[in-house]
Coordinates of C-alpha atoms in Angstrom, one line a residue:
Chain A
M29 CA -6.3 17.1 18.8
L30 CA -7.1 17.0 15.0
C31 CA -5.3 14.0 13.4
L32 CA -5.0 13.1 9.7
G33 CA -4.9 9.4 9.2
I34 CA -3.5 7.6 6.1
E35 CA -4.1 3.9 5.4
T36 CA -2.4 2.0 2.5
S37 CA -1.6 -1.3 4.1
C38 CA -3.2 -3.5 1.5
D39 CA -5.8 -2.7 -1.2
E40 CA -7.8 0.2 0.3
T41 CA -6.4 3.7 -0.1
A42 CA -8.0 5.9 2.6
V43 CA -7.5 9.2 4.3
A44 CA -9.5 10.5 7.3
L45 CA -9.7 13.2 9.9
C46 CA -10.4 12.5 13.6
D47 CA -10.8 15.2 16.2
D48 CA -10.0 13.9 19.7
G49 CA -10.9 10.4 18.5
R50 CA -14.2 11.5 17.0
P51 CA -14.5 10.7 13.2
V52 CA -14.8 13.8 11.2
L53 CA -14.6 12.5 7.6
E54 CA -13.1 9.7 5.6
K55 CA -12.4 9.4 1.9
L56 CA -11.7 5.8 0.7
A57 CA -11.0 4.1 -2.6
S58 CA -11.3 0.4 -2.7
Q59 CA -9.3 -1.7 -5.2
A60 CA -11.4 -4.8 -4.7
R61 CA -12.9 -4.9 -8.2
L62 CA -9.4 -4.6 -9.7
H63 CA -7.9 -7.4 -7.7
A64 CA -11.0 -9.6 -8.2
V65 CA -10.0 -10.1 -11.8
F66 CA -6.7 -11.7 -10.7
G67 CA -8.3 -13.7 -7.8
G68 CA -6.4 -11.9 -5.1
V69 CA -4.3 -8.8 -4.4
V70 CA -1.6 -8.1 -6.9
P71 CA 1.0 -6.1 -4.9
E72 CA 2.4 -4.0 -7.7
L73 CA -1.0 -3.0 -8.9
A74 CA -2.1 -2.2 -5.4
S75 CA 0.9 0.1 -5.0
R76 CA 0.2 1.8 -8.3
E77 CA -3.4 2.4 -7.3
H78 CA -2.4 3.8 -3.9
L79 CA -0.2 6.5 -5.6
R80 CA -2.9 7.3 -8.2
C81 CA -5.6 7.7 -5.6
L82 CA -3.9 9.3 -2.7
G83 CA -3.7 12.9 -4.0
P84 CA -7.3 13.2 -5.1
L85 CA -8.5 11.6 -1.9
L86 CA -6.5 14.0 0.3
D87 CA -7.8 17.0 -1.7
A88 CA -11.4 15.7 -1.4
L89 CA -10.9 15.2 2.3
F90 CA -9.9 18.7 3.0
A91 CA -12.3 20.3 0.5
E92 CA -15.4 18.4 1.8
S93 CA -14.5 18.8 5.5
G94 CA -13.8 22.5 5.2
L95 CA -10.6 21.9 7.2
T96 CA -7.0 22.7 6.2
L97 CA -3.8 20.9 6.8
A98 CA -2.7 23.9 8.9
A99 CA -5.4 22.9 11.4
V100 CA -4.1 19.3 11.7
D101 CA -2.0 18.6 14.8
A102 CA -0.4 15.3 13.7
V103 CA -0.2 13.0 10.7
A104 CA -0.8 9.3 11.6
V105 CA 0.0 6.6 9.0
A106 CA -0.4 2.9 9.0
R107 CA 3.2 1.6 9.2
G108 CA 2.3 -2.1 9.1
P109 CA 2.0 -5.0 9.1
G110 CA 1.0 -5.0 5.5
L111 CA 2.2 -5.2 1.9
L112 CA 5.6 -3.4 1.8
G113 CA 5.1 -1.6 -1.5
S114 CA 1.6 -0.4 -0.5
L115 CA 2.8 0.8 3.0
L116 CA 5.6 2.7 1.3
V117 CA 3.2 5.0 -0.6
G118 CA 1.3 6.1 2.4
L119 CA 4.4 6.4 4.6
A120 CA 6.3 8.5 2.0
A121 CA 3.3 10.8 1.5
A122 CA 2.8 11.2 5.3
K123 CA 6.4 12.1 5.8
G124 CA 6.3 14.6 3.0
L125 CA 3.3 16.2 4.5
C126 CA 5.0 16.3 7.9
L127 CA 8.2 17.9 6.5
G128 CA 6.3 20.3 4.3
A129 CA 3.8 21.5 7.0
G130 CA 5.9 21.0 10.1
K131 CA 3.7 18.4 11.7
P132 CA 4.6 15.5 14.0
L133 CA 4.5 12.0 12.4
I134 CA 2.8 9.1 14.2
G135 CA 3.3 5.6 12.8
V136 CA 0.3 3.4 13.7
D137 CA 0.2 -0.4 14.1
H138 CA -2.5 -1.4 11.7
L139 CA -3.7 -4.2 14.0
H140 CA -3.9 -2.0 17.0
A141 CA -5.9 0.5 15.0
H142 CA -8.4 -2.2 14.0
L143 CA -9.1 -2.9 17.6
M144 CA -9.3 0.8 18.5
A145 CA -12.0 1.1 15.8
A146 CA -14.2 -1.0 18.1
T147 CA -13.7 1.4 21.0
L148 CA -14.6 4.6 19.1
G149 CA -16.9 6.8 21.1
R150 CA -17.3 4.2 23.8
A151 CA -16.2 4.0 27.4
V152 CA -14.6 0.5 27.2
A153 CA -13.8 -1.3 30.5
Y154 CA -10.4 -2.9 30.7
P155 CA -8.9 -5.5 30.7
A156 CA -10.6 -6.2 27.4
L157 CA -10.2 -9.3 25.2
G158 CA -9.9 -8.5 21.5
L159 CA -10.5 -10.8 18.5
L160 CA -8.8 -9.5 15.3
V161 CA -9.9 -11.4 12.2
S162 CA -9.1 -10.2 8.7
G163 CA -7.7 -11.4 5.4
G164 CA -4.1 -11.3 6.7
H165 CA -4.5 -11.7 10.4
T166 CA -6.2 -13.8 13.1
Q167 CA -5.2 -12.8 16.6
I168 CA -6.6 -12.9 20.2
V169 CA -5.1 -10.0 22.3
R170 CA -5.6 -8.7 25.7
L171 CA -5.8 -4.9 26.2
D172 CA -5.0 -3.7 29.6
G173 CA -5.6 -0.1 28.4
P174 CA -6.0 1.5 25.0
L175 CA -2.2 1.6 24.5
A176 CA -1.3 -1.6 26.2
M177 CA -1.8 -4.6 24.0
T178 CA -0.6 -8.2 24.5
V179 CA -1.0 -10.8 21.8
L180 CA -2.2 -14.1 23.4
G181 CA -2.6 -16.2 20.2
R182 CA -2.2 -15.9 16.5
T183 CA -2.5 -18.0 13.4
I184 CA 0.4 -20.2 12.6
D185 CA -0.3 -20.2 8.9
D186 CA -3.4 -18.7 7.1
A187 CA -5.7 -16.1 8.5
A188 CA -9.5 -16.8 8.8
G189 CA -10.1 -14.3 6.0
E190 CA -7.6 -16.2 3.8
A191 CA -9.8 -19.3 4.3
F192 CA -12.9 -17.4 3.2
D193 CA -11.1 -15.7 0.3
K194 CA -9.6 -19.0 -1.0
A195 CA -12.9 -20.8 -0.6
A196 CA -14.5 -18.1 -2.6
K197 CA -11.8 -18.3 -5.2
S198 CA -12.2 -22.1 -5.6
L199 CA -16.0 -21.4 -6.1
N200 CA -15.1 -18.6 -8.6
L201 CA -16.6 -15.9 -6.5
P202 CA -15.0 -12.5 -6.6
Y203 CA -12.2 -11.4 -4.2
P204 CA -12.7 -10.5 -1.4
G205 CA -14.8 -13.6 -1.1
G206 CA -15.8 -13.4 2.6
V207 CA -18.7 -11.1 1.8
Y208 CA -20.1 -13.6 -0.7
I209 CA -19.7 -16.6 1.6
D210 CA -21.4 -14.6 4.4
V211 CA -24.4 -13.4 2.3
L212 CA -24.9 -16.7 0.4
G213 CA -24.9 -18.7 3.6
R214 CA -27.4 -16.4 5.3
G215 CA -30.6 -18.2 6.6
I216 CA -29.3 -21.6 5.5
A217 CA -28.8 -24.4 8.1
P218 CA -25.1 -25.4 8.0
D219 CA -24.0 -29.0 7.6
R220 CA -21.9 -29.1 10.8
T221 CA -19.9 -32.1 9.7
L222 CA -19.0 -30.9 6.2
F223 CA -15.8 -29.1 7.2
P224 CA -13.4 -29.5 10.1
R225 CA -13.1 -27.1 12.9
P226 CA -9.3 -26.9 12.8
Y227 CA -6.6 -26.9 15.4
L228 CA -8.8 -27.1 18.5
D229 CA -7.3 -30.3 20.1
N230 CA -4.6 -28.4 22.0
D231 CA -4.3 -26.2 25.0
H232 CA -3.2 -22.9 23.5
L233 CA -4.7 -19.9 21.7
N234 CA -3.1 -20.2 18.3
F235 CA -5.0 -20.8 15.1
S236 CA -4.4 -22.8 11.9
F237 CA -6.7 -22.4 9.0
S238 CA -4.6 -23.9 6.2
G239 CA -6.2 -27.3 6.6
L240 CA -9.7 -25.9 6.4
K241 CA -8.7 -24.0 3.3
T242 CA -7.5 -27.3 1.7
A243 CA -10.7 -29.2 2.9
V244 CA -12.9 -26.6 1.1
A245 CA -10.8 -26.7 -2.1
A246 CA -10.9 -30.5 -2.1
Y247 CA -14.7 -30.5 -1.6
V248 CA -15.2 -28.1 -4.5
A249 CA -12.8 -30.1 -6.7
A250 CA -15.0 -33.2 -6.0
H251 CA -18.2 -31.2 -6.7
P252 CA -17.2 -29.0 -9.7
E253 CA -20.8 -28.1 -10.3
L254 CA -20.6 -25.7 -7.4
R255 CA -18.2 -23.5 -9.3
T256 CA -19.6 -20.4 -10.8
P257 CA -18.9 -20.6 -14.6
A258 CA -18.0 -16.9 -15.1
M259 CA -17.0 -14.9 -12.1
P260 CA -19.5 -12.1 -11.4
D261 CA -18.3 -8.5 -11.3
A262 CA -18.2 -7.5 -7.7
V263 CA -20.6 -4.6 -8.0
G264 CA -23.8 -4.0 -6.2
P265 CA -25.7 -6.1 -3.6
I266 CA -25.7 -9.8 -3.7
D267 CA -29.1 -11.6 -4.1
P268 CA -28.7 -14.9 -2.3
E269 CA -31.9 -16.3 -3.7
A270 CA -30.4 -16.2 -7.2
W271 CA -27.8 -18.8 -6.2
P272 CA -28.0 -22.6 -6.1
M273 CA -28.9 -24.1 -2.7
A274 CA -26.0 -26.6 -2.7
L275 CA -23.6 -23.7 -3.0
R276 CA -25.4 -21.7 -0.3
R277 CA -25.1 -24.7 2.0
V278 CA -21.4 -24.9 1.5
C279 CA -21.1 -21.2 2.4
A280 CA -23.2 -21.7 5.5
S281 CA -21.1 -24.7 6.6
L282 CA -17.9 -22.7 6.1
N283 CA -19.3 -19.8 8.1
F284 CA -20.2 -22.2 10.8
A285 CA -16.8 -24.0 10.9
I286 CA -14.8 -20.7 11.1
A287 CA -17.2 -19.1 13.7
E288 CA -17.1 -22.2 15.9
T289 CA -13.3 -22.4 15.7
L290 CA -13.0 -18.8 16.8
R291 CA -15.6 -19.3 19.6
V292 CA -13.7 -22.2 21.2
K293 CA -10.4 -20.2 21.3
L294 CA -12.1 -17.0 22.4
V295 CA -13.8 -18.8 25.4
R296 CA -10.5 -20.5 26.3
A297 CA -8.8 -17.1 26.3
M298 CA -11.5 -15.6 28.5
D299 CA -11.1 -18.4 31.0
G300 CA -7.3 -18.1 31.1
Q301 CA -6.8 -14.5 32.0
P302 CA -5.3 -13.4 35.4
A303 CA -8.0 -10.8 35.9
P304 CA -11.7 -11.2 34.8
V305 CA -12.2 -9.9 31.3
A306 CA -14.3 -6.8 31.5
S307 CA -15.3 -6.4 27.8
L308 CA -15.0 -8.1 24.5
L309 CA -13.8 -6.4 21.3
A310 CA -13.7 -7.7 17.8
A311 CA -12.4 -6.1 14.6
G312 CA -11.1 -6.6 11.1
G313 CA -12.9 -7.3 7.8
V314 CA -14.0 -10.8 8.9
A315 CA -15.6 -9.3 12.0
A316 CA -18.3 -8.1 9.6
N317 CA -19.3 -11.7 9.0
G318 CA -22.9 -12.4 10.2
P319 CA -22.4 -15.8 11.9
I320 CA -19.2 -14.5 13.5
R321 CA -21.0 -11.5 14.9
A322 CA -23.8 -13.7 16.2
M323 CA -21.2 -16.0 17.9
L324 CA -19.5 -13.0 19.5
A325 CA -22.8 -11.7 20.8
E326 CA -23.7 -15.1 22.3
V327 CA -20.3 -15.4 24.0
A328 CA -20.6 -11.9 25.4
A329 CA -24.1 -12.5 26.7
R330 CA -23.2 -15.7 28.4
R331 CA -20.2 -14.1 30.1
R332 CA -22.2 -11.0 30.9
V333 CA -19.6 -8.7 29.4
P334 CA -20.2 -5.9 26.9
L335 CA -19.3 -6.6 23.3
Y336 CA -17.9 -3.8 21.2
L337 CA -17.9 -4.2 17.4
P338 CA -16.9 -1.5 15.0
E339 CA -19.6 -0.3 12.7
P340 CA -19.5 -2.5 9.6
V341 CA -17.9 0.3 7.6
L342 CA -15.0 0.4 10.1
C343 CA -14.4 -3.4 10.1
A344 CA -12.5 -3.4 6.8
D345 CA -9.3 -1.4 6.3
N346 CA -10.0 2.3 6.8
A347 CA -8.2 5.5 7.7
T348 CA -10.6 6.6 10.5
M349 CA -9.1 3.9 12.7
I350 CA -5.6 5.1 11.9
A351 CA -6.5 8.8 12.7
A352 CA -8.4 7.8 15.9
T353 CA -5.4 5.7 17.1
G354 CA -3.1 8.6 16.1
C355 CA -5.2 10.9 18.4
L356 CA -4.6 8.4 21.3
L357 CA -0.9 8.2 20.7
G358 CA -0.5 11.9 20.0
R359 CA -2.3 12.8 23.2
A360 CA 0.2 10.6 25.0
G361 CA 3.0 12.4 23.4
L362 CA 4.1 9.5 21.3
T363 CA 5.6 10.2 17.8
H364 CA 8.1 9.0 15.3
D365 CA 10.9 10.7 13.4
L366 CA 11.0 10.9 9.6
S367 CA 13.1 7.8 9.3
L368 CA 10.2 5.6 10.3
A369 CA 10.3 2.2 8.5
P370 CA 7.4 0.1 7.2
I371 CA 6.8 -3.3 8.7
P372 CA 5.9 -6.1 6.3
R373 CA 3.3 -8.8 6.9
G374 CA 4.3 -11.5 9.4
R375 CA 6.6 -9.2 11.4
K376 CA 5.8 -7.8 14.8
V377 CA 5.4 -4.0 14.8
P378 CA 7.9 -2.6 17.4
W379 CA 6.8 -0.2 20.1
D380 CA 9.4 2.4 19.2
Y381 CA 7.7 5.7 19.8
Q382 CA 9.6 8.8 20.8
T383 CA 8.2 10.5 23.8
A384 CA 7.4 14.2 23.5
P385 CA 5.5 16.2 26.1
P386 CA 1.9 15.2 25.9
A387 CA 0.0 17.4 23.4
A388 CA -3.0 17.7 25.6
A389 CA -4.0 16.7 29.1
G390 CA -5.8 13.4 29.3
S391 CA -5.9 10.1 31.2
V392 CA -4.2 8.0 28.6
D393 CA -2.5 4.8 29.5
S394 CA 0.8 5.0 27.8
R395 CA 2.4 1.9 29.1
S396 CA 4.4 0.2 26.3
V397 CA 3.4 -3.0 24.7
P398 CA 5.4 -5.9 26.2
Q399 CA 7.9 -7.0 23.6
Chain B
M12 CA -8.3 18.2 -16.3
V13 CA -4.5 18.6 -17.0
D14 CA -3.0 21.7 -15.7
A15 CA -0.4 22.9 -18.2
G16 CA 1.5 24.5 -15.3
S17 CA 3.6 27.6 -14.8
P18 CA 7.4 28.3 -14.5
P19 CA 8.8 27.8 -11.1
G20 CA 8.8 30.5 -8.4
A21 CA 11.9 32.5 -7.5
G22 CA 13.1 30.3 -4.7
P23 CA 15.5 27.4 -4.8
L24 CA 14.5 24.3 -6.7
L25 CA 14.4 20.9 -5.0
V26 CA 15.0 18.0 -7.4
I27 CA 14.5 14.4 -6.3
D28 CA 15.7 11.4 -8.3
G29 CA 14.7 8.0 -6.9
V30 CA 14.6 5.9 -10.0
T31 CA 17.8 4.0 -9.2
P32 CA 19.2 2.9 -5.8
Q33 CA 21.5 5.9 -6.0
L34 CA 19.1 8.3 -4.5
G35 CA 19.7 11.9 -5.7
I36 CA 18.7 15.1 -4.1
T37 CA 19.6 18.5 -5.6
L38 CA 18.8 21.9 -4.1
G39 CA 19.5 25.3 -5.8
R40 CA 19.1 27.2 -9.1
P41 CA 21.0 26.9 -12.4
G42 CA 24.2 28.9 -12.5
E43 CA 24.2 29.4 -8.7
A44 CA 25.8 27.5 -5.8
F45 CA 23.8 24.4 -5.1
L46 CA 23.7 21.4 -2.8
H47 CA 23.7 17.9 -4.3
R48 CA 23.7 14.5 -2.5
R49 CA 23.7 11.2 -4.3
A50 CA 24.2 8.1 -2.3
A51 CA 22.9 4.5 -2.1
T52 CA 19.9 4.1 0.1
S53 CA 20.5 2.0 3.2
G54 CA 17.6 -0.4 2.9
S55 CA 14.6 1.4 1.7
S56 CA 14.6 4.9 0.2
A57 CA 11.4 5.4 2.2
E58 CA 13.6 5.5 5.4
T59 CA 16.3 7.8 4.1
L60 CA 14.7 10.1 1.5
V61 CA 12.8 12.5 3.8
P62 CA 15.5 12.8 6.5
R63 CA 18.0 13.6 3.7
I64 CA 15.7 16.3 2.2
A65 CA 15.2 17.7 5.7
D66 CA 19.0 17.8 6.4
M67 CA 19.7 19.5 3.0
L68 CA 16.9 22.2 3.5
A69 CA 18.3 22.8 7.0
E70 CA 21.9 23.1 5.7
A71 CA 20.8 25.6 3.1
G72 CA 18.6 27.4 5.6
V73 CA 15.6 27.0 3.3
A74 CA 12.1 26.5 4.7
P75 CA 10.0 24.1 2.5
A76 CA 7.5 26.9 1.8
A77 CA 10.3 29.1 0.4
L78 CA 11.1 26.6 -2.4
G79 CA 10.5 27.8 -6.0
G80 CA 9.3 24.4 -7.0
I81 CA 9.7 20.7 -6.3
A82 CA 10.7 18.6 -9.3
C83 CA 10.8 14.8 -9.3
V84 CA 12.1 12.3 -11.7
R85 CA 9.0 10.2 -12.7
G86 CA 10.6 7.3 -14.4
P87 CA 11.4 5.0 -16.0
G88 CA 13.2 3.0 -13.4
S89 CA 12.5 1.1 -10.2
F90 CA 8.8 1.0 -9.7
T91 CA 9.1 1.3 -5.9
G92 CA 11.7 4.0 -6.1
I93 CA 9.6 6.1 -8.4
R94 CA 6.6 5.7 -6.1
V95 CA 8.5 6.6 -2.9
A96 CA 9.8 9.7 -4.6
L97 CA 6.5 10.8 -6.1
A98 CA 4.5 10.1 -2.9
T99 CA 7.0 12.0 -0.9
V100 CA 6.9 14.9 -3.3
L101 CA 3.1 14.8 -3.3
G102 CA 3.0 15.1 0.5
L103 CA 5.7 17.7 0.6
S104 CA 3.9 19.8 -2.1
R105 CA 0.6 19.5 -0.3
G106 CA 2.3 20.2 3.0
C107 CA 4.1 23.4 2.1
G108 CA 1.9 24.6 -0.8
V109 CA 4.8 24.6 -3.4
P110 CA 3.9 23.3 -6.8
M111 CA 5.6 20.2 -8.4
A112 CA 6.8 19.1 -11.8
G113 CA 7.8 15.7 -13.2
L114 CA 11.0 15.1 -15.1
D115 CA 11.7 12.2 -17.5
Y116 CA 14.8 10.2 -16.7
L117 CA 16.2 9.2 -20.1
P118 CA 16.4 12.8 -21.5
L119 CA 18.3 13.8 -18.3
L120 CA 20.9 11.0 -18.9
A121 CA 21.1 12.0 -22.6
A122 CA 21.7 15.6 -21.6
T123 CA 24.4 14.5 -19.2
A124 CA 26.1 12.5 -22.0
A125 CA 25.7 15.4 -24.5
R126 CA 28.2 17.4 -22.5
Q127 CA 30.8 15.3 -24.1
A128 CA 29.0 13.6 -27.0
T129 CA 27.8 15.0 -30.4
G130 CA 25.8 12.8 -32.8
V131 CA 23.3 10.2 -31.7
V132 CA 22.9 9.5 -28.0
V133 CA 21.0 6.4 -26.9
A134 CA 20.1 6.4 -23.2
I135 CA 19.8 2.8 -22.0
T136 CA 19.0 1.9 -18.4
Y137 CA 18.6 -1.4 -16.7
A138 CA 15.0 -2.6 -16.3
R139 CA 15.4 -6.1 -14.8
T140 CA 13.8 -9.3 -16.3
G141 CA 16.2 -9.1 -19.3
Q142 CA 14.9 -5.7 -20.4
V143 CA 16.2 -2.2 -20.7
Y144 CA 14.5 1.2 -21.0
L145 CA 15.7 3.0 -24.1
Q146 CA 15.3 6.4 -25.8
T147 CA 17.3 7.8 -28.8
F148 CA 18.3 11.4 -29.1
L149 CA 20.0 13.6 -31.7
A150 CA 22.6 15.5 -29.7
D151 CA 24.2 18.7 -30.8
G152 CA 24.0 20.7 -27.6
E153 CA 20.5 20.1 -26.2
P154 CA 19.5 16.6 -27.1
L155 CA 16.3 16.2 -29.2
P156 CA 14.4 12.9 -28.8
M157 CA 14.0 10.9 -32.0
G158 CA 11.2 8.8 -30.5
P159 CA 9.5 8.0 -27.2
P160 CA 11.1 6.0 -24.4
V161 CA 10.4 2.3 -24.6
A162 CA 11.0 -0.9 -22.7
L163 CA 12.7 -3.5 -24.8
T164 CA 14.5 -6.8 -24.5
V165 CA 18.3 -6.5 -24.8
A166 CA 18.1 -8.1 -28.3
A167 CA 15.5 -5.6 -29.5
A168 CA 17.5 -2.8 -28.0
A169 CA 20.5 -4.0 -29.9
V170 CA 18.5 -3.7 -33.1
A171 CA 17.5 -0.1 -32.1
V172 CA 21.1 0.7 -31.4
A173 CA 22.2 -0.7 -34.9
D174 CA 19.5 1.5 -36.5
A175 CA 20.8 4.6 -34.5
A176 CA 24.4 3.9 -35.7
A177 CA 23.2 4.6 -39.3
V178 CA 22.3 8.2 -38.3
G179 CA 25.7 9.4 -37.1
P180 CA 28.4 9.0 -34.4
L181 CA 26.9 6.8 -31.7
W182 CA 27.1 7.3 -27.9
L183 CA 25.5 4.9 -25.5
V184 CA 24.8 6.1 -21.9
G185 CA 23.4 4.4 -18.9
E186 CA 23.7 1.4 -16.7
G187 CA 21.8 -0.7 -19.2
A188 CA 24.3 0.0 -21.9
Q189 CA 27.2 -0.9 -19.6
R190 CA 25.6 -4.2 -18.4
S191 CA 25.0 -5.5 -21.9
R192 CA 27.9 -3.8 -23.6
D193 CA 28.9 -6.9 -25.6
A194 CA 25.4 -7.2 -27.2
F195 CA 25.4 -3.5 -28.1
L196 CA 29.0 -3.4 -29.4
A197 CA 28.1 -6.5 -31.5
A198 CA 25.2 -4.4 -33.0
A199 CA 27.3 -1.2 -33.4
S200 CA 31.0 -1.8 -33.2
L201 CA 31.9 1.9 -33.4
A202 CA 29.6 3.0 -30.6
T203 CA 31.2 4.7 -27.6
I204 CA 29.8 3.4 -24.3
L205 CA 30.1 6.1 -21.7
G206 CA 31.4 5.2 -18.2
P207 CA 29.8 4.9 -14.8
E208 CA 30.4 8.6 -14.1
T209 CA 27.5 9.3 -16.5
H210 CA 25.1 6.7 -15.1
D211 CA 23.3 9.3 -13.0
P212 CA 22.1 12.7 -14.3
A213 CA 24.6 15.5 -13.4
P214 CA 23.2 18.0 -10.8
E215 CA 23.6 20.9 -13.2
I216 CA 21.5 19.0 -15.8
L217 CA 18.8 18.2 -13.1
L218 CA 18.7 21.9 -12.1
A219 CA 18.5 23.1 -15.7
A220 CA 15.6 20.7 -16.4
A221 CA 13.9 21.7 -13.2
A222 CA 14.2 25.4 -14.1
R223 CA 12.6 24.8 -17.6
A224 CA 9.8 22.5 -16.2
R225 CA 6.1 23.6 -15.8
Y226 CA 4.8 23.4 -12.2
S227 CA 1.4 22.8 -10.9
H228 CA -0.5 21.2 -8.0
T229 CA -1.6 18.2 -10.0
P230 CA 0.0 15.0 -8.8
I231 CA 2.9 13.9 -11.1
E232 CA 2.0 10.9 -13.2
P233 CA 4.6 8.1 -12.9
L234 CA 6.3 6.9 -16.1
Y235 CA 6.4 3.1 -15.5
L236 CA 6.6 2.2 -19.2
R237 CA 5.8 -1.4 -18.3
P238 CA 2.7 -3.0 -16.9
C239 CA 3.3 -5.3 -13.9
D240 CA 3.7 -9.1 -14.5
A241 CA 0.1 -9.9 -13.6
E242 CA -1.3 -7.4 -16.1
E243 CA 1.0 -8.9 -18.8
N244 CA -0.6 -12.3 -18.0
L245 CA -4.1 -11.0 -17.7
A246 CA -5.5 -13.4 -20.3
A247 CA -4.4 -16.4 -18.3
F248 CA -5.9 -15.0 -15.1
A249 CA -9.1 -14.2 -17.0
A250 CA -9.4 -17.8 -18.3
L251 CA -9.1 -19.1 -14.7
R252 CA -12.1 -16.9 -13.8
G253 CA -14.2 -17.9 -16.8
L254 CA -13.8 -14.4 -18.4
S255 CA -12.8 -13.5 -21.9
P256 CA -9.6 -11.4 -22.2
S257 CA -11.6 -8.4 -23.4
E258 CA -14.0 -8.7 -20.5
A259 CA -11.1 -8.9 -18.0
E260 CA -9.4 -5.9 -19.7
A261 CA -12.6 -3.9 -19.5
R262 CA -12.9 -4.6 -15.8
V263 CA -9.3 -3.7 -15.1
R264 CA -9.6 -0.5 -17.1
D265 CA -12.8 0.4 -15.4
A266 CA -11.4 -0.3 -11.9
T267 CA -8.3 1.7 -12.5
S268 CA -9.9 4.8 -14.0
T269 CA -12.4 5.6 -11.2
L270 CA -12.0 6.6 -7.6
A271 CA -15.1 4.9 -6.1

């Protein structure tokens, strides 16, 4: 099954083709440099950029892949959770394509797709435990199959990525700041007592990062010399050696605090499952963070389970993950009609697929997500 | 490269107007029987627009690929409404291979008014945040624009209306004129403010404009007329980041003109 994927959940405009789950080609336009000037994503600007970029990206995707829309079996689109105005652009274009070309529409849960990015091309053993960490989301989920996802814990306020981004903003580093914090902290011993590891003194799997965000902001306010005088333009590689050691230690300490917090809850989740966890997955932009990747590798090694991480390029928002998840859903005969609604951030994406005869034979687990 | 475009093909024309919550879809050719639906969207136009188009095409027995052209009102109006319509049309056009054309909203309103008005027609629509979109036309049959469409405060729009009153008999059309009628009548007491039946372009006007439009496969550029609030406050954001206003402007311009 050849699936076209469209992703416009936040500030990346992306289109991709996947053939039976195998990535064919992706075309992506990032808006990070634009939003960096404002210190965070401006929703109206993001929506305008999605509309501006979508046509040229689609044209380039088909021109460079040598494929045509006629060869596409289904159009998959991120339907949320995300920024409503941004989602609407991708959703409207996807529906137009479906009506114009007579293709089925498959709305994809953006978070589900992030986790599926870690399974691409791999024979993942289930049940798997998944850690989803991005600028908008922090969740621990259990996957009993590729299409059977249960959320075990989530952030009650800010996402881990939000803590990184706001820390970077207080240091006057460009949005998205997680990359800067990661690179600047590399190779530096963290001060383990500098920042709290929040919300661990409980017995559940939820997260809270708002206190950590405030702690970093307060520390920077008390040490204003840490702030970069003029925000650098977010272009090209970052040379950590060019930055003050005090700033790099703050970055290393924040990386440590967040990685440790995630580790404690992840281990707790692994211990609390009815059946032994057979593999570990992680996804989302923050899963590209070096110390978090190292923590995950260590947990997986100790528990003797395989760890599946997406390639770094598939950690951030992308359309390959949407197209690949679309292939899984399409093969299971799961589609949407053209009245599909977007789901804004903070709301659960319903499992509301219509069942059509499976498009192709396959051993796909199509049990619905428990509501 | 801008494609100057070609006249539409021989098939029926599909015209989509999503700049107000009264979502309009028209299907047909000028002077022939046509289908027209205009109704408030329940919730988001993203949920209702494509199913309504699909229903109308089915009712007319027209396959998408048999359309002569797909025209879409590109603004000014609701930013989100414009985008949902334009993104839908982009997908539809790419999906069925039929070219598309953008139509400007205020000339459509003026042409609708010109069916009963002769003289000067000022199209004024509601733009939120105390503003209106305004364009002035000389109307004797087909309206001729006397200037470009602009976004103005109601007070500035009243000045423009007073200026227009000096040219000839004055007609105001659009929801923006209705909402602030007192301000406009204070500026031009003899102006005629047309009623709600003219607040949306008439289907015959939409089809006539669609038949005259130039079609291509280049995505239609939206006509927002206004930057978003954050862009209007760019200097303040720049100061927080330690950037000069010109440096911040350069970065925004650079980031919104490339595709990398």
